[in-house]
Coordinates of C-alpha atoms in Angstrom, one line a residue:
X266 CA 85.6 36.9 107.1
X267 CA 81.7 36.1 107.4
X268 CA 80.9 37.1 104.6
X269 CA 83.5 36.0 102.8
X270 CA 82.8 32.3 104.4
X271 CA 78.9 32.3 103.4
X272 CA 79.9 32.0 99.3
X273 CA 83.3 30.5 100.0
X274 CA 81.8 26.8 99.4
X275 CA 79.8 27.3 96.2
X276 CA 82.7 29.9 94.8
X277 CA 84.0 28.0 92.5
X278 CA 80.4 26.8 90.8
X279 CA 80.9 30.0 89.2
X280 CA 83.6 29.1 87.1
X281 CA 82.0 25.6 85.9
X282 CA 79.4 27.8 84.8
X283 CA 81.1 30.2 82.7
X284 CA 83.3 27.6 80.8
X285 CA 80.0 25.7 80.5
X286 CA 78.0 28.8 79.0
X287 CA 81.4 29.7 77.1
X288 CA 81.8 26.4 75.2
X289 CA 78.1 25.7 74.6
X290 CA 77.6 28.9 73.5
X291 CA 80.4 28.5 70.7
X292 CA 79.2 24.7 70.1
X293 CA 75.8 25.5 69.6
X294 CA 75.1 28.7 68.2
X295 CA 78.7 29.8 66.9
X296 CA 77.1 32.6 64.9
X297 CA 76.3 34.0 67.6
X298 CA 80.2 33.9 69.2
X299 CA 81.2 35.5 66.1
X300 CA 79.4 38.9 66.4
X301 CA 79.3 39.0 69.6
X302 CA 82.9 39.3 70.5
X303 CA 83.5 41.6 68.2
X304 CA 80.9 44.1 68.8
X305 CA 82.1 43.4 72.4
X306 CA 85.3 42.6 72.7
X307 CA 85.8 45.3 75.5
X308 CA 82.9 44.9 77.5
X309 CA 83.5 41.3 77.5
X310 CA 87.4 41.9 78.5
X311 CA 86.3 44.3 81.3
X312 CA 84.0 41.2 82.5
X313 CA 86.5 38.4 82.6
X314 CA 89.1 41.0 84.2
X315 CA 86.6 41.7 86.8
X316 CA 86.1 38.3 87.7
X317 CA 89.6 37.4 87.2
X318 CA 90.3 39.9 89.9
X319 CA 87.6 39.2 92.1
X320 CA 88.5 35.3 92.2
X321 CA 92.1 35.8 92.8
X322 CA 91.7 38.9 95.7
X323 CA 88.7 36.3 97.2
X324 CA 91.7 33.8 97.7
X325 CA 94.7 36.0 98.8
X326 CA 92.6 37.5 101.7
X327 CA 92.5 34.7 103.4
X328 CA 96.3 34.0 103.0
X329 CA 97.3 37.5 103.7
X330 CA 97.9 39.4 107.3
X331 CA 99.1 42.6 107.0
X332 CA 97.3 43.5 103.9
X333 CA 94.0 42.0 103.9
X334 CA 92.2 44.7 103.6
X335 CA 93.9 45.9 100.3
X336 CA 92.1 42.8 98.9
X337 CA 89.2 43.5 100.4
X338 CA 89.4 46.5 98.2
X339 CA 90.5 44.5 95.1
X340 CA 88.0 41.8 95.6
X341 CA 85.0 45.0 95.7
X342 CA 87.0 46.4 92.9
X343 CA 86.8 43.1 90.4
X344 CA 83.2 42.6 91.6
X345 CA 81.8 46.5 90.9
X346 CA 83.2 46.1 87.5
X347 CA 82.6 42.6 86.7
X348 CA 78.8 43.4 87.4
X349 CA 78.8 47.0 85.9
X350 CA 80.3 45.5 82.3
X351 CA 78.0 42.3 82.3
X352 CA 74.9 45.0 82.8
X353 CA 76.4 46.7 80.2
X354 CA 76.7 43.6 77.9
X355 CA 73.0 42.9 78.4
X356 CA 72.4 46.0 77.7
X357 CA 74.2 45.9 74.3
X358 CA 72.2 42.8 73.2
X359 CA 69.0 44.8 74.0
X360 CA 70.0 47.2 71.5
X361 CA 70.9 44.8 69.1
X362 CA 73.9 45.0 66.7
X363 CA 74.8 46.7 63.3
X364 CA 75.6 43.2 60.9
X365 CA 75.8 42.3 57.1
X366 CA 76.0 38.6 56.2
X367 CA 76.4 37.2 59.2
X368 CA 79.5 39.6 59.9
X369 CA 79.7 42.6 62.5
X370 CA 80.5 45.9 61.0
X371 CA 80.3 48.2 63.6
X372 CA 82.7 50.1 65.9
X373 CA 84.4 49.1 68.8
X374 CA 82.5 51.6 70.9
X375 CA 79.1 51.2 69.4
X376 CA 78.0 48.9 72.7
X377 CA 78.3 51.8 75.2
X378 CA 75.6 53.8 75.2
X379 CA 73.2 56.0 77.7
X380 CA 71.5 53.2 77.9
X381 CA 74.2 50.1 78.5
X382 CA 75.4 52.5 80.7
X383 CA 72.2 52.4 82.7
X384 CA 71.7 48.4 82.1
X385 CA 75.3 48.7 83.7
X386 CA 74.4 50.4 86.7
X387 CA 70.9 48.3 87.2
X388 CA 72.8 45.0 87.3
X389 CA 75.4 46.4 90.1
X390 CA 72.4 47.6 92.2
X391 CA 70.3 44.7 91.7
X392 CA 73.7 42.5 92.5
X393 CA 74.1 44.6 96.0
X394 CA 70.2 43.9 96.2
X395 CA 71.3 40.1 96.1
X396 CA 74.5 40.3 98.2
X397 CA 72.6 42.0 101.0
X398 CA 69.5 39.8 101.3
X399 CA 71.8 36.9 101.0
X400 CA 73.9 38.1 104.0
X401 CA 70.5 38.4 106.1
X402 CA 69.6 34.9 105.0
X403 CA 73.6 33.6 106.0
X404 CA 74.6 35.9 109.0
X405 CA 73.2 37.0 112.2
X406 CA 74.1 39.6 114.7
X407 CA 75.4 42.7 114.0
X408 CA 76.4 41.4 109.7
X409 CA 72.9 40.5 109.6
X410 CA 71.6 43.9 110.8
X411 CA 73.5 45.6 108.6
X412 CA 72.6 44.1 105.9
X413 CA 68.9 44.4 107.0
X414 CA 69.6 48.4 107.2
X415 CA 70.7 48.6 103.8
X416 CA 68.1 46.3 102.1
X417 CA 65.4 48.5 101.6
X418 CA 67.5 51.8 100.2
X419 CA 69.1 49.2 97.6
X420 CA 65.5 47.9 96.9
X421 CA 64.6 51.7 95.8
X422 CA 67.6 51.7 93.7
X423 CA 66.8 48.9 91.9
X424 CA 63.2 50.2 91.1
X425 CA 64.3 53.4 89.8
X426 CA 66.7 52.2 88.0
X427 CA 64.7 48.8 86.4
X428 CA 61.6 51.1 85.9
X429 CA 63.5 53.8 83.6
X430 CA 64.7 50.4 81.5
X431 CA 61.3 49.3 81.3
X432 CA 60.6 52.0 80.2
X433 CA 63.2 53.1 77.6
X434 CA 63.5 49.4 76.4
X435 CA 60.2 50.0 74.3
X436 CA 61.6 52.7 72.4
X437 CA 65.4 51.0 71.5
X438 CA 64.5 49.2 68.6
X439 CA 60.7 49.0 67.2
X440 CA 60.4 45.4 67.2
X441 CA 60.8 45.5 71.0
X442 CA 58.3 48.1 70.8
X443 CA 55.6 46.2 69.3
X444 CA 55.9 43.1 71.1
X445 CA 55.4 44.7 74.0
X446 CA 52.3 46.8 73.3
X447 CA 50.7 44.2 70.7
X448 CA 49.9 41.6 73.8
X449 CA 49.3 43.8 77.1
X450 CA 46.9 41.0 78.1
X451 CA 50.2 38.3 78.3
X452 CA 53.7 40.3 78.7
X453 CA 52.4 42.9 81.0
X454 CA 52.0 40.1 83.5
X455 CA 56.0 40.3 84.1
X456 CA 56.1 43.8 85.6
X457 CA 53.1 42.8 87.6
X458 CA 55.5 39.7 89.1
X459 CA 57.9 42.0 89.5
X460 CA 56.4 44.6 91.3
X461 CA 54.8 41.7 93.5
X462 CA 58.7 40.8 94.2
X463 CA 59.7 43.7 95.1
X464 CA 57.3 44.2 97.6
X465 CA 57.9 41.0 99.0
X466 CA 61.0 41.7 99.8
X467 CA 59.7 45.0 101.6
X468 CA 57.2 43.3 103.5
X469 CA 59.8 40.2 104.4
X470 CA 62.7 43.0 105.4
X471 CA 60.0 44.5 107.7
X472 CA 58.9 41.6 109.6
X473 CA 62.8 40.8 110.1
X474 CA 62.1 37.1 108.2
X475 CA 65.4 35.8 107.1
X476 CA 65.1 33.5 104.4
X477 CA 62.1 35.4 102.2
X478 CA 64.1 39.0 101.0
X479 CA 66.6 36.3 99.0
X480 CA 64.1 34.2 97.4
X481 CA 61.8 36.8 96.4
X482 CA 65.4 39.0 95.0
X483 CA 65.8 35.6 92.9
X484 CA 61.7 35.7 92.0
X485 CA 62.6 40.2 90.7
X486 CA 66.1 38.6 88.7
X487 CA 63.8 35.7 87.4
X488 CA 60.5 37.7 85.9
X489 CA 63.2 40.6 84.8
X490 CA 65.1 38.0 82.2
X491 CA 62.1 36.7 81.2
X492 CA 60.7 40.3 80.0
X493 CA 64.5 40.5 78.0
X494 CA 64.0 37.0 76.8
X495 CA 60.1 37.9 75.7
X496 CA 61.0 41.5 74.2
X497 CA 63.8 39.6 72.0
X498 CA 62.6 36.5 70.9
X499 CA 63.1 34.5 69.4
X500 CA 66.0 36.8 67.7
X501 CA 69.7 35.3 69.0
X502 CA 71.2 38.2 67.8
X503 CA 69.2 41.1 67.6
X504 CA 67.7 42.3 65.4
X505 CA 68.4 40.1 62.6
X506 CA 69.4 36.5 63.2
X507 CA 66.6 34.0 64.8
X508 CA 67.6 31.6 67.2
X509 CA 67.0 28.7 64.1
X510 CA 70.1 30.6 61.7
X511 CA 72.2 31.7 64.4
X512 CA 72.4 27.8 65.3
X513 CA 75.0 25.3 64.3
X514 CA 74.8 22.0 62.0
X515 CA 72.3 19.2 63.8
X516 CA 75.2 16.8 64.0
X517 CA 76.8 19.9 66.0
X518 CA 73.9 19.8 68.2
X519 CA 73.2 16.5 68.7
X520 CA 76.8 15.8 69.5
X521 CA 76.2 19.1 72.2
X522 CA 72.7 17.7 73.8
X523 CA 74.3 14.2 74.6
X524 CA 77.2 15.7 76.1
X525 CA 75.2 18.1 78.1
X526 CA 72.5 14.9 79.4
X527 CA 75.8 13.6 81.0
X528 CA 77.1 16.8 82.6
X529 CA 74.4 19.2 83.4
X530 CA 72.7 16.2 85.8
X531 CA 76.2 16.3 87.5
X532 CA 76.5 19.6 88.3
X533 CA 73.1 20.3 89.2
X534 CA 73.8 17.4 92.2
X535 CA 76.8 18.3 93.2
X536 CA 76.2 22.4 93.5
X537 CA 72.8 21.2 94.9
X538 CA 74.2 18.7 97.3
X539 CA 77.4 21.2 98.5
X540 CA 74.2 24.0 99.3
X541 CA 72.7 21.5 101.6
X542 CA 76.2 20.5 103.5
X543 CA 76.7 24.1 103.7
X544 CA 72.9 25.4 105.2
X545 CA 72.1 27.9 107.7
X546 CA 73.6 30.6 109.1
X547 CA 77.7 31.5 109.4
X548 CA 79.4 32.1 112.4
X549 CA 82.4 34.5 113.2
X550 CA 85.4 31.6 113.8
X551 CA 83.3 29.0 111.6
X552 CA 83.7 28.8 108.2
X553 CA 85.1 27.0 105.1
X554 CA 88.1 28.5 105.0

């Protein structure tokens, strides 16, 4: 029940998010919406399931007695595959996608590959590397331990694993290839972060400080989508369409940006103000549900 009750308060930011990404995506760049879900219709399915699953066995827990821990299951369940398909889906975009005017004509399948299936299993470690430096951030006592104990193996993980991307990434698609070998002086700079992260969150683990493994977990997500964004751009859907003819009319846009002044302002106060109500550690018998 901790720590269910240290994400309980901000769960449902998630959701605003996804419709927010969903909507803009199709409003502003609806090219892209077109090949994307049908190149990956599946992986995209397998995503929205998982959280589908996730967000209803997050709720029933804390409703049911006798079979609590059957969500428990389901809720690790939704959440294992939610994060295996979205590394997946990354992945996919890495590799780019088979199109002819502006139309997908590839398989079904084509987006699982060796190496989605490795951008799969990156994302689930690095999300376990999140979850468990957020429970030492939220928890104390024998959660928080715990959570230390595992820290450090999940931190390995997430360096093999990110380092055999890093290094196959080069080699999907020649572009990618290029960009990263044609500026060492600039790029290679992300790695460097990265590696700087990761042993931040060594050193913080180490010397037991609470707050530091989470932020500098955020600092590795951070400098590790910025490498994807740099190895792509600025191609929206690789390795063909830019970001300027993958995007829709002005008016389309304009019409978008306005809408988005109004609401982004919103809900950056409102998630920001319901982290600051919600601050420092959880307690067993405290909580918001």
């Amino acid at each position: 029940d901790v720590a269910m009750n240290t994400v309980a308060p901000v769960w449902d930011g998630n959701e605003t998010w996804l419709v927010l990404g969903g909507a803009g995506l199709l409003a502003a760049f609806p090219m892209v919406y077109s090949i994307f879900l049908p190149a990956l219709y599946i992986g995209v399915f397998l995503l929205l399931a998982g959280l589908i699953f996730r967000g209803v066995a997050f709720e029933f827990r804390f409703k049911a007695r006798t079979s609590r821990y059957l969500w428990n299951w389901a809720f690790a369940g939704g959440s294992t595959v939610a994060s295996f398909a979205q590394g997946a889906v990354v992945g996919a975009y890495i590799q780019g996608f088979e199109t002819a005017n502006g139309v997908y004509v590839g398989g079904a399948l084509d987006w699982l590959t060796p190496f989605t299936v490795l951008t799969g299993l990156g994302m689930l470690a690095g999300y376990s590397l999140l979850g468990s430096t957020w429970l030492i951030m939220k928890t104390e006592g024998y959660l928080q331990q715990w959570a230390y104990k595992i820290t450090l193996p999940l931190l390995l993980a997430v360096l093999v694993v990110f380092g055999i991307i890093g290094v196959w990434t080069p080699f999907v698609d020649e572009m990618v290839r290029e960009r990263w070998f044609s500026n060492l002086s600039i790029i290679w700079v992300l790695p460097v972060l990265t590696l700087l992260c990761a042993i931040q969150i060594y050193r913080s683990v180490r010397d037991r400080r609470d707050g530091m493994p989470f932020v500098a977990t955020m600092g590795l997500f951070i400098t590790t989508y910025l490498g994807l964004v740099v190895s792509r751009w600025p191609y929206v859907v690789p390795p063909e369409y830019t970001l300027w003819e993958a995007a829709s009319a002005y008016e389309s846009q304009l019409f978008l940006l306005l809408g988005l002044l109004f609401v982004i302002p919103i809900v950056l106060v409102y998630t920001a103000w319901t982290y600051w109500v919600f601050r420092g550690k959880v307690r067993a018998g405290e909580g918001y549900h």
